[in-house]
Tab-separated table of C-alpha atoms and ligand atoms in Angstrom:
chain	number	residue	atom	x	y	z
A	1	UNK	CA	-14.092	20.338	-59.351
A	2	UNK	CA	-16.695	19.046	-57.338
A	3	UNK	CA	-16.119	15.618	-57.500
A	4	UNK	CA	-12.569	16.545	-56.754
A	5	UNK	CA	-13.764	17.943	-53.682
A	6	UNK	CA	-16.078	15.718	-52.406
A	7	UNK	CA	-13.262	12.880	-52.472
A	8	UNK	CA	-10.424	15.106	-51.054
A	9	UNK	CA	-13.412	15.468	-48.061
A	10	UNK	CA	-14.018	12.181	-48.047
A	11	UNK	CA	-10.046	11.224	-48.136
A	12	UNK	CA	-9.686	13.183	-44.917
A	13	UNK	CA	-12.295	11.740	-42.780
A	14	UNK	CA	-11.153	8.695	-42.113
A	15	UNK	CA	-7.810	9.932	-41.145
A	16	UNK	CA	-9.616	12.584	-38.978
A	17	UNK	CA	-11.195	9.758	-36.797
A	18	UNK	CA	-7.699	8.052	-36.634
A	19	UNK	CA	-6.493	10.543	-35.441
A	20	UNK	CA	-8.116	10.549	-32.793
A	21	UNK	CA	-8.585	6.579	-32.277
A	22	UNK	CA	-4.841	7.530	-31.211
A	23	UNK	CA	-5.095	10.286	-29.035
A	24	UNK	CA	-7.703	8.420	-26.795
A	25	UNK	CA	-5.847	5.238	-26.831
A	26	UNK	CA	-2.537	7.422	-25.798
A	27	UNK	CA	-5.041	8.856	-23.129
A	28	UNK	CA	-6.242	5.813	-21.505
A	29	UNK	CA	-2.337	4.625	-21.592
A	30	UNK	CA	-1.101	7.985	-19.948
A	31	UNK	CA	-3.323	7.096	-16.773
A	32	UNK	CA	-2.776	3.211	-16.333
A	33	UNK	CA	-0.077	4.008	-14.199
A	34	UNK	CA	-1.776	6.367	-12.179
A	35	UNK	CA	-4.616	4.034	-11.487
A	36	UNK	CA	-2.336	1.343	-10.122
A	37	UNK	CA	-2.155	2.735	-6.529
A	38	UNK	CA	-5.895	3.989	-6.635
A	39	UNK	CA	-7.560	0.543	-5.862
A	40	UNK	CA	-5.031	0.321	-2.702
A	41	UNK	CA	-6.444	3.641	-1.244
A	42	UNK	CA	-9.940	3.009	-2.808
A	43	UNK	CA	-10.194	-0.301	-0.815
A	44	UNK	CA	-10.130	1.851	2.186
A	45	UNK	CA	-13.373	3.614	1.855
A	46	UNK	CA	-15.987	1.313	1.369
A	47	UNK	CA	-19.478	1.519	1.775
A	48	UNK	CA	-20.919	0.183	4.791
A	49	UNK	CA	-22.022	-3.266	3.153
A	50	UNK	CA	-18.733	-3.657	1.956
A	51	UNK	CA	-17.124	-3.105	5.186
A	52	UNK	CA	-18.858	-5.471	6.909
A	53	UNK	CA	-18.051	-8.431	4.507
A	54	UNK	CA	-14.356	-7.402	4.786
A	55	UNK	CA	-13.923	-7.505	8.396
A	56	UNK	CA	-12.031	-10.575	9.410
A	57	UNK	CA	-10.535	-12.261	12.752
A	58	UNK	CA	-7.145	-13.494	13.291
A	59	UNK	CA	-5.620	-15.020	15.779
A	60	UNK	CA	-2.175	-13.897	16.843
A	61	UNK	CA	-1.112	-16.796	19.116
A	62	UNK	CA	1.294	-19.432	16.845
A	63	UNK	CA	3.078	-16.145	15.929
A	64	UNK	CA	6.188	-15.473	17.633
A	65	UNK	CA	8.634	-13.192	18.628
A	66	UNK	CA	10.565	-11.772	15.395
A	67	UNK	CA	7.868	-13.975	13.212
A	68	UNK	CA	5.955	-12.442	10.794
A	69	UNK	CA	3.053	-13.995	8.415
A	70	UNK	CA	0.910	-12.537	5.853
A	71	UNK	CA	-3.131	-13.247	5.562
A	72	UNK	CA	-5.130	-12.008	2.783
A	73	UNK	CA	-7.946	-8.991	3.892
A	74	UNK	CA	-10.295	-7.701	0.878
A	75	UNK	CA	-7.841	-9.194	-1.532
A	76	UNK	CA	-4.969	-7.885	-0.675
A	77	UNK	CA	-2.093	-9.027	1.807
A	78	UNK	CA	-1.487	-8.000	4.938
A	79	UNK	CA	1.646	-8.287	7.085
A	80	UNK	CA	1.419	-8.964	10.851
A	81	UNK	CA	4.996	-9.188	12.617
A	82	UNK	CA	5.485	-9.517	15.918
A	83	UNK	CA	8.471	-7.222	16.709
A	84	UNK	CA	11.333	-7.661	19.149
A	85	UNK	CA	12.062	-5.210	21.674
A	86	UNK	CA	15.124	-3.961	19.550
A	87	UNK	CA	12.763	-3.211	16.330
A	88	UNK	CA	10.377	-1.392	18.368
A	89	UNK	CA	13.332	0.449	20.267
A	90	UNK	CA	14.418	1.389	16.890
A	91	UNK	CA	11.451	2.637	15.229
A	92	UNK	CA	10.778	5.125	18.336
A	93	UNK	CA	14.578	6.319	18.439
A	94	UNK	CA	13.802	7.808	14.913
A	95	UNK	CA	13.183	11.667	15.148
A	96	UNK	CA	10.173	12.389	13.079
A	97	UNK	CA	12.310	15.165	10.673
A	98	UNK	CA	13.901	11.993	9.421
A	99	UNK	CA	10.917	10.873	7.787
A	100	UNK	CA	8.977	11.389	4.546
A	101	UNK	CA	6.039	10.503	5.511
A	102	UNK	CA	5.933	11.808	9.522
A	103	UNK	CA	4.726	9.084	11.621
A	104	UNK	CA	5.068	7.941	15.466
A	105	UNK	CA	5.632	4.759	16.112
A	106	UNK	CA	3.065	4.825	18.762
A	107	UNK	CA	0.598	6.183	16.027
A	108	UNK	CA	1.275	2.771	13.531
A	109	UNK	CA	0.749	0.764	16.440
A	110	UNK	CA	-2.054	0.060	19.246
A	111	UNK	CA	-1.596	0.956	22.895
A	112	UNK	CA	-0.521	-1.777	24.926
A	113	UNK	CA	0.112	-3.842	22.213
A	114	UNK	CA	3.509	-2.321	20.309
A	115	UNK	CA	4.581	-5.240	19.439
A	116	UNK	CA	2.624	-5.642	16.767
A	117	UNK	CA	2.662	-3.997	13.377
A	118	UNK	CA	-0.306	-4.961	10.950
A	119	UNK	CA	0.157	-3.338	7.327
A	120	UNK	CA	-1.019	-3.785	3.971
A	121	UNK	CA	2.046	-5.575	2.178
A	122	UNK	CA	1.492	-3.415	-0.748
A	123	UNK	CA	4.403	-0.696	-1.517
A	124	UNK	CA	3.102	2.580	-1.558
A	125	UNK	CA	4.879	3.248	-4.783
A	126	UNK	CA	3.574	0.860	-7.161
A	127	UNK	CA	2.210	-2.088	-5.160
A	128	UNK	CA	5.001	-4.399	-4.982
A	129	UNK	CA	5.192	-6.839	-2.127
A	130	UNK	CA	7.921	-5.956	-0.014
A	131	UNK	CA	10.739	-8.295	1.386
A	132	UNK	CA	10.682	-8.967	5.151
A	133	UNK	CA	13.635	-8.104	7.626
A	134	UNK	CA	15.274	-6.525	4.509
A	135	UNK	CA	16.493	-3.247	3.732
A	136	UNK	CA	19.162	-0.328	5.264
A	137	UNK	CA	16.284	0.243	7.835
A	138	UNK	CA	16.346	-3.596	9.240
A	139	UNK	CA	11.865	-3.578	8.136
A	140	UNK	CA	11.150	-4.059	4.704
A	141	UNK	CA	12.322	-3.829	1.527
A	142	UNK	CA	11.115	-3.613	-1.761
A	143	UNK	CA	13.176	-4.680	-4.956
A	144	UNK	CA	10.928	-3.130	-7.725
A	145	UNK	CA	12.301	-0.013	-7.718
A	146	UNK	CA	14.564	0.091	-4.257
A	147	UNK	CA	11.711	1.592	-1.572
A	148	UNK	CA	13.277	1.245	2.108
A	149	UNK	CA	10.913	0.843	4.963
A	150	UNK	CA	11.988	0.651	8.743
A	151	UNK	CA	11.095	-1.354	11.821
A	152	UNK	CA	7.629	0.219	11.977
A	153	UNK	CA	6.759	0.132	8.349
A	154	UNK	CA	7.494	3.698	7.502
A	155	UNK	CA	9.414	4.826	4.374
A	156	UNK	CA	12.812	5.970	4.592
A	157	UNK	CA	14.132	5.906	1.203
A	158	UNK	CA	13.730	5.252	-2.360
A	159	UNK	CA	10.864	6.129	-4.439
A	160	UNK	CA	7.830	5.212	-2.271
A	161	UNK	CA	6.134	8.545	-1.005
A	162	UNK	CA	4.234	6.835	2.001
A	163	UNK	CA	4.267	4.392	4.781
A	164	UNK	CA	2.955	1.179	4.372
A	165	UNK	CA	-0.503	1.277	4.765
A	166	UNK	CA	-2.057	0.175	8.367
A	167	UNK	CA	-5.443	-0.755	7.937
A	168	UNK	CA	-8.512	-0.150	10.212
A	169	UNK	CA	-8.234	-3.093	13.195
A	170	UNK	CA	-8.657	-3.582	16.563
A	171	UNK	CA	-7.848	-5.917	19.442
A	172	UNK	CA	-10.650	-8.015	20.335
A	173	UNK	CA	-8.139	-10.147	23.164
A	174	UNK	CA	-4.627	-10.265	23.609
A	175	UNK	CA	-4.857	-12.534	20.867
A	176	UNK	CA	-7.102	-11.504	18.622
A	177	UNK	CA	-7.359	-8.787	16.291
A	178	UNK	CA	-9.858	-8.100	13.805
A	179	UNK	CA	-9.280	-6.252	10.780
A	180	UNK	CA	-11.894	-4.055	8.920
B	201	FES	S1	6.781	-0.766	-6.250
B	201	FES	FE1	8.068	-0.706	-4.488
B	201	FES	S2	9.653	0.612	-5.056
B	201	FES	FE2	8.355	0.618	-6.788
């Protein structure tokens, strides 16, 4: 009986660790998704070495009215438009119970200088990168999973549950902004 029992013990433990091989494997899997938005928001806080090795200049001038372009800022892309009046007329006609995530226009934007929107082109749902001039809101949209965004970057429908992102910047000049 004893050696019946020492290889019906023996029989078990490998299946035991198995066992939970799989668990931990489905564990890792269950929060892959989650992490995808993390580094986005992460990327934010830095330390203060960090920070100052992100912080880049960019000139505004060669963009024009209605033009947007998108530069690159700690790895990850940014969009700078340069709005017409009618976009920016737009985005402040929008009463704030409207939207998901409750934003001014004047509050995505820097005084004296409405005109321009600078976001991270990531989609606050999973981190596509959204379509210019697209959309039901006439901003951006993105096809992944059918996130609407309006003239000021804010979300307005579909599964994204923020704004796009507006980094830390400032105007150093008219022309010049520096991010980070
Ligand atoms: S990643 Fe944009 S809607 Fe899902």
């Amino acid at each position: 009986m004893d050696g019946d029992h020492t290889l019906a013990t023996h029989a078990e433990k490998p299946a035991t660790r198995r066992d939970f091989l799989y668990v931990a494997t489905g564990a890792v899997a269950a929060v892959g998704g989650a992490a995808v938005a993390w580094p986005l928001i992460n990327q934010l806080n830095p330390d203060a070495s960090t920070l100052a090795l992100a912080t880049i200049e960019f000139n505004l001038s060669g963009i024009e009215e209605g033009q947007s372009v998108t530069i690159t800022w700690r790895g990850l892309p940014v969009f700078v438009r340069n709005r017409t009046q009618a976009e920016i007329d737009e985005a402040k006609a929008v009463p704030l119970s409207e939207l998901k995530d409750p934003e001014t226009d004047e509050e995505r934007t820097k005084p004296g200088h409405e005109q321009w929107l600078v976001m991270i082109a990531n989609c606050t749902h999973l981190g596509c990168v959204p379509v210019g001039e697209s959309g039901d809101f006439d901003g951006w949209f993105c096809p992944c999973h059918g996130s609407h965004y309006d003239t000021a970057g804010r979300i307005r429908r579909g599964p994204a549950p923020l704004n796009l992102v507006v980094p830390p910047y400032e105007f150093l000049s008219d022309t010049l902004i520096q991010i980070g």
